[in-house]
XYZ file of C-alpha atoms in Angstrom:
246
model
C -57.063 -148.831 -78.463
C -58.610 -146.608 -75.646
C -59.418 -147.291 -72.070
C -62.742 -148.314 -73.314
C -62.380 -150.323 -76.070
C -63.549 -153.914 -76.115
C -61.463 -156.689 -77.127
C -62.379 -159.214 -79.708
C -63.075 -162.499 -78.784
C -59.905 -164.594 -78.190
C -58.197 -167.485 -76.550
C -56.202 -167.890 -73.204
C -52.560 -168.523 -74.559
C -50.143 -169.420 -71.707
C -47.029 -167.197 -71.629
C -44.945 -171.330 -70.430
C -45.946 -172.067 -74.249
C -43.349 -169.770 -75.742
C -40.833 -171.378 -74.093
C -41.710 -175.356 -75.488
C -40.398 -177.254 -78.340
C -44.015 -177.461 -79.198
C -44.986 -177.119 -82.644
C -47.184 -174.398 -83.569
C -49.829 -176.334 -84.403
C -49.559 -178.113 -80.880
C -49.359 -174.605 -79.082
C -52.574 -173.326 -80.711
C -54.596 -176.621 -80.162
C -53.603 -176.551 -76.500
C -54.925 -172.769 -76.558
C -58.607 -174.279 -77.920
C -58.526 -176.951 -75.399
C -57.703 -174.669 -72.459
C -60.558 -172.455 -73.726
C -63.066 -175.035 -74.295
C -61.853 -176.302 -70.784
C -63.253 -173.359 -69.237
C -66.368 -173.761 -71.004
C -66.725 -177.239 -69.489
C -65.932 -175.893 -66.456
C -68.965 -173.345 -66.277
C -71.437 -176.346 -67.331
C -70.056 -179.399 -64.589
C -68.651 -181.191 -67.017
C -66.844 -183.318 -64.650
C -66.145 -187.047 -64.336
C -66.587 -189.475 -61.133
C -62.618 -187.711 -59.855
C -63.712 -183.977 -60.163
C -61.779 -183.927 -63.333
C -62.660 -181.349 -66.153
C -63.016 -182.495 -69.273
C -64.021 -181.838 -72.562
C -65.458 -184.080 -75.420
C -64.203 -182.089 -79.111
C -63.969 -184.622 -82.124
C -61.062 -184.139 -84.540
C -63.200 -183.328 -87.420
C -64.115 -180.288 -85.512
C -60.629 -179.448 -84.215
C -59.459 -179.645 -87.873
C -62.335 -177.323 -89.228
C -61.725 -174.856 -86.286
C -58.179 -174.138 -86.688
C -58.100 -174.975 -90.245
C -55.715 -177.891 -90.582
C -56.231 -181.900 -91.992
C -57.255 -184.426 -89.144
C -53.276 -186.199 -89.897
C -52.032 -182.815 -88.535
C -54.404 -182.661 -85.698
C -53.861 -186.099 -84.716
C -50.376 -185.132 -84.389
C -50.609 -182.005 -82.504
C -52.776 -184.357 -79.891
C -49.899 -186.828 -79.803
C -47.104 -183.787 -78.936
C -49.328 -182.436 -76.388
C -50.003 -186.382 -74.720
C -46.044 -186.673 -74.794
C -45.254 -183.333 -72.935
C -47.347 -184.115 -70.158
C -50.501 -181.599 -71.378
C -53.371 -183.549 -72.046
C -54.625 -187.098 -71.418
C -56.886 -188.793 -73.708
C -59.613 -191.817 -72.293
C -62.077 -193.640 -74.564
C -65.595 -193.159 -73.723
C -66.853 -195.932 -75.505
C -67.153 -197.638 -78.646
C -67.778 -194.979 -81.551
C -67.519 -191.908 -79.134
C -65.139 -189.395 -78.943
C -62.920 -189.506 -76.353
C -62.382 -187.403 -73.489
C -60.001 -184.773 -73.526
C -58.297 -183.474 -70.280
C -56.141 -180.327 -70.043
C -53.872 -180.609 -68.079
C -52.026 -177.484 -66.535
C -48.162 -177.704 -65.619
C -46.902 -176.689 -62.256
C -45.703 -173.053 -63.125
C -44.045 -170.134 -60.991
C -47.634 -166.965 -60.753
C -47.010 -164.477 -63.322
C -48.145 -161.250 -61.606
C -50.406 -158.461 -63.739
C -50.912 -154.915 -62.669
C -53.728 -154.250 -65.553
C -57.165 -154.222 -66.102
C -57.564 -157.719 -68.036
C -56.990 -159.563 -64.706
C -60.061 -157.509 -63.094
C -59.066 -158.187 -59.504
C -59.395 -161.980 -60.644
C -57.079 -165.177 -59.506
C -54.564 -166.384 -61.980
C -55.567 -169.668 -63.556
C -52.093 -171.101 -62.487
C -51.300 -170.799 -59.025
C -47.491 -171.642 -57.651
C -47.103 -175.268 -56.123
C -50.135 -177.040 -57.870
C -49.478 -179.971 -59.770
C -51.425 -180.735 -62.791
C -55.201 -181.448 -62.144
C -55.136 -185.188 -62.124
C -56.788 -185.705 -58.848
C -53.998 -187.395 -57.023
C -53.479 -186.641 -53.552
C -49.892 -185.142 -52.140
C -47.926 -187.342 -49.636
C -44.630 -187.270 -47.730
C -42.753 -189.031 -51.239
C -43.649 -186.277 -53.573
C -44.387 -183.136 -51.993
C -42.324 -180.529 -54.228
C -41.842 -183.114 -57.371
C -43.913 -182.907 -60.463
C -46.783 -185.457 -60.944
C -45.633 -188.955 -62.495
C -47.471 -188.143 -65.699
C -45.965 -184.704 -65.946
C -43.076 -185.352 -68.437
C -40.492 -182.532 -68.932
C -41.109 -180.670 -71.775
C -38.366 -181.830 -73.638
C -38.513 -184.896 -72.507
C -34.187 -185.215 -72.644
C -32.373 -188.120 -71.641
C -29.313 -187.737 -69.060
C -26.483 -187.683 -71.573
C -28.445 -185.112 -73.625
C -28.685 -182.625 -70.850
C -24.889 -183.012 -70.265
C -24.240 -182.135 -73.838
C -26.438 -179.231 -73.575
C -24.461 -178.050 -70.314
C -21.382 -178.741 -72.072
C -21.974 -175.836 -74.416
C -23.664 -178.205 -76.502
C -27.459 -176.666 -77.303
C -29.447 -179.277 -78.442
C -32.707 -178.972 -80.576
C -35.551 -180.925 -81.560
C -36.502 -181.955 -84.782
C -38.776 -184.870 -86.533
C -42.754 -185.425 -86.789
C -43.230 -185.681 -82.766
C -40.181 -183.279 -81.930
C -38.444 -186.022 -79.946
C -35.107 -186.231 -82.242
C -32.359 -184.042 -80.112
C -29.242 -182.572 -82.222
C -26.768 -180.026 -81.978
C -26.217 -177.865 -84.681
C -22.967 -179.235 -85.238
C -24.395 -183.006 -86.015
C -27.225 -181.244 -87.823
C -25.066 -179.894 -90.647
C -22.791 -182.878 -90.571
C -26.405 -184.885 -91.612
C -27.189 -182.555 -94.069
C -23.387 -183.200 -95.797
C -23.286 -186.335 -95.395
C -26.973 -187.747 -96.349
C -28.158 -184.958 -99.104
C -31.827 -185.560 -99.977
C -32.389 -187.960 -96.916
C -31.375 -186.743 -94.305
C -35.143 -185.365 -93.237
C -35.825 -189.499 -94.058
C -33.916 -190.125 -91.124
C -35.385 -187.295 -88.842
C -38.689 -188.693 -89.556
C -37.952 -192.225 -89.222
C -36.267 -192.004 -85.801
C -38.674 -189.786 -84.622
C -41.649 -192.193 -85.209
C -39.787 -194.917 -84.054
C -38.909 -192.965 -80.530
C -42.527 -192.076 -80.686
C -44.022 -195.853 -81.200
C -41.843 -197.735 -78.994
C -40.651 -195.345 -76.490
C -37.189 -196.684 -76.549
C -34.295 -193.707 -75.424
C -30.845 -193.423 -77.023
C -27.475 -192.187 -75.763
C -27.122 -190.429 -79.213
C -29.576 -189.617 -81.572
C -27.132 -188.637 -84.268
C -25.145 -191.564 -83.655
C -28.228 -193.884 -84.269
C -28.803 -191.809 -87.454
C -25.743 -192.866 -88.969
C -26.080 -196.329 -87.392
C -28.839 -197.219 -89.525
C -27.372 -195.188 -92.397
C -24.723 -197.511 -92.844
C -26.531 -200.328 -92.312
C -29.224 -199.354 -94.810
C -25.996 -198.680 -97.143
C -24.591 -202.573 -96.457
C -28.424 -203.724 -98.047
C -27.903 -201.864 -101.110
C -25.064 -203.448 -102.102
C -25.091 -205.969 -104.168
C -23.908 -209.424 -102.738
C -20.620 -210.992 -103.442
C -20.418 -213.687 -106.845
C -23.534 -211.753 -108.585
C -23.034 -209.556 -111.431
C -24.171 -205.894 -111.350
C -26.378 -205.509 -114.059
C -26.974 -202.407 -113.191
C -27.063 -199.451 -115.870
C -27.696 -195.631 -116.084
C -29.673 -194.072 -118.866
C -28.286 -193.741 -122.623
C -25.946 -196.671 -121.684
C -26.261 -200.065 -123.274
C -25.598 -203.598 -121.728
């Protein structure tokens, strides 16, 4: 590159992404979103609030960045959990409105040419663009509908100060382990553990219940899917492996 060289097209990618539990797929969608946000922007694309928003069907998403509508659709979910995005119908058989939404973030200053004397998009001591109005109760606290990242129960933050570090796994990246009770999972359910990830992380997901240990709930329902299997008292096993005759 030289002082005059032009730069491709690309999309805005907010530095606050590298530090989320996001999935990739998730990052990169919100990336398209924020982009096409600005587009709306330029045209009024604005709702009865003064809310931005865009309207981008799924189908299109999918095409764009190259990925099934399953995936898509959950990428949109992870985004609607962290507190990035909120999605309203706009009637029957249309595609829904889509609105960005922009966390409350510390300026990041630039000293080079690609901010061309511009303001930053995120400015210190907004709170995400949902058109509600600051009073006495929450001046300096996040919006309502601006969810930590994370999104970690109280016991799970004491683990992680505890010298416990805590990652997320499952489909919606809402399943919170150490690496310790990782491995132990991986000993002690071979082949199903990633079952289990799954399963408690659609369940979380669906219901929105919270638990004091996610491990512990993994082997909970371990050992209670292991008390179905076995077979009840007074009836034979009939049961055979391969080769072996009754």
């Amino acid at each position: 590159m030289t002082a005059g060289t032009e730069l491709p097209a690309y999309l805005p990618y907010p530095r606050f992404l590298l530090e989320t539990d996001l999935s990739h797929t998730a990052r990169e969608l919100y990336a398209l979103l924020l982009d096409r946000s600005t587009l709306s922007q330029k045209n009024g694309w604005q709702d009865s609030e003064g809310r931005t928003y865009i309207v981008y069907p799924i189908a299109e998403i999918a095409e764009m960045l190259d990925k099934g509508c399953t995936t898509i659709k959950g990428a949109l979910n992870e985004l609607d959990a962290a507190g990035l995005l909120e999605r309203r119908r706009a009637g029957f058989s249309c595609a829904n409105r889509l609105y960005v939404k922009v966390p409350d973030i510390p300026v990041v200053q630039f000293s080079d040419q690609l901010t061309d004397g511009k303001p930053p998009l995120i400015r210190a001591g907004n709170r995400p663009t949902d058109s509600r109005k600051t009073d006495l109760m929450t001046v300096g606290k996040p919006s309502p509908n601006q969810t930590n990242i994370n999104n970690l129960i109280e016991s799970q933050t004491k683990r992680a100060s505890e010298g416990q570090p805590l990652a997320a796994y499952g489909r919606y990246k809402n399943v919170f382990l150490s690496d310790a009770e990782l491995l132990e999972l991986e000993q002690d359910f071979p082949g199903k553990w990633e079952y289990y990830l799954d399963r408690l992380s659609c369940h979380i997901a669906s219901t929105g219940k919270r638990y004091k240990s996610h491990a512990a709930t993994i082997y909970k329902w371990a050992q209670e899917d292991a008390a179905k299997e076995k077979p009840k008292k007074g009836i034979p096993d009939y049961s055979f492996k391969e080769g072996e005759s009754l």
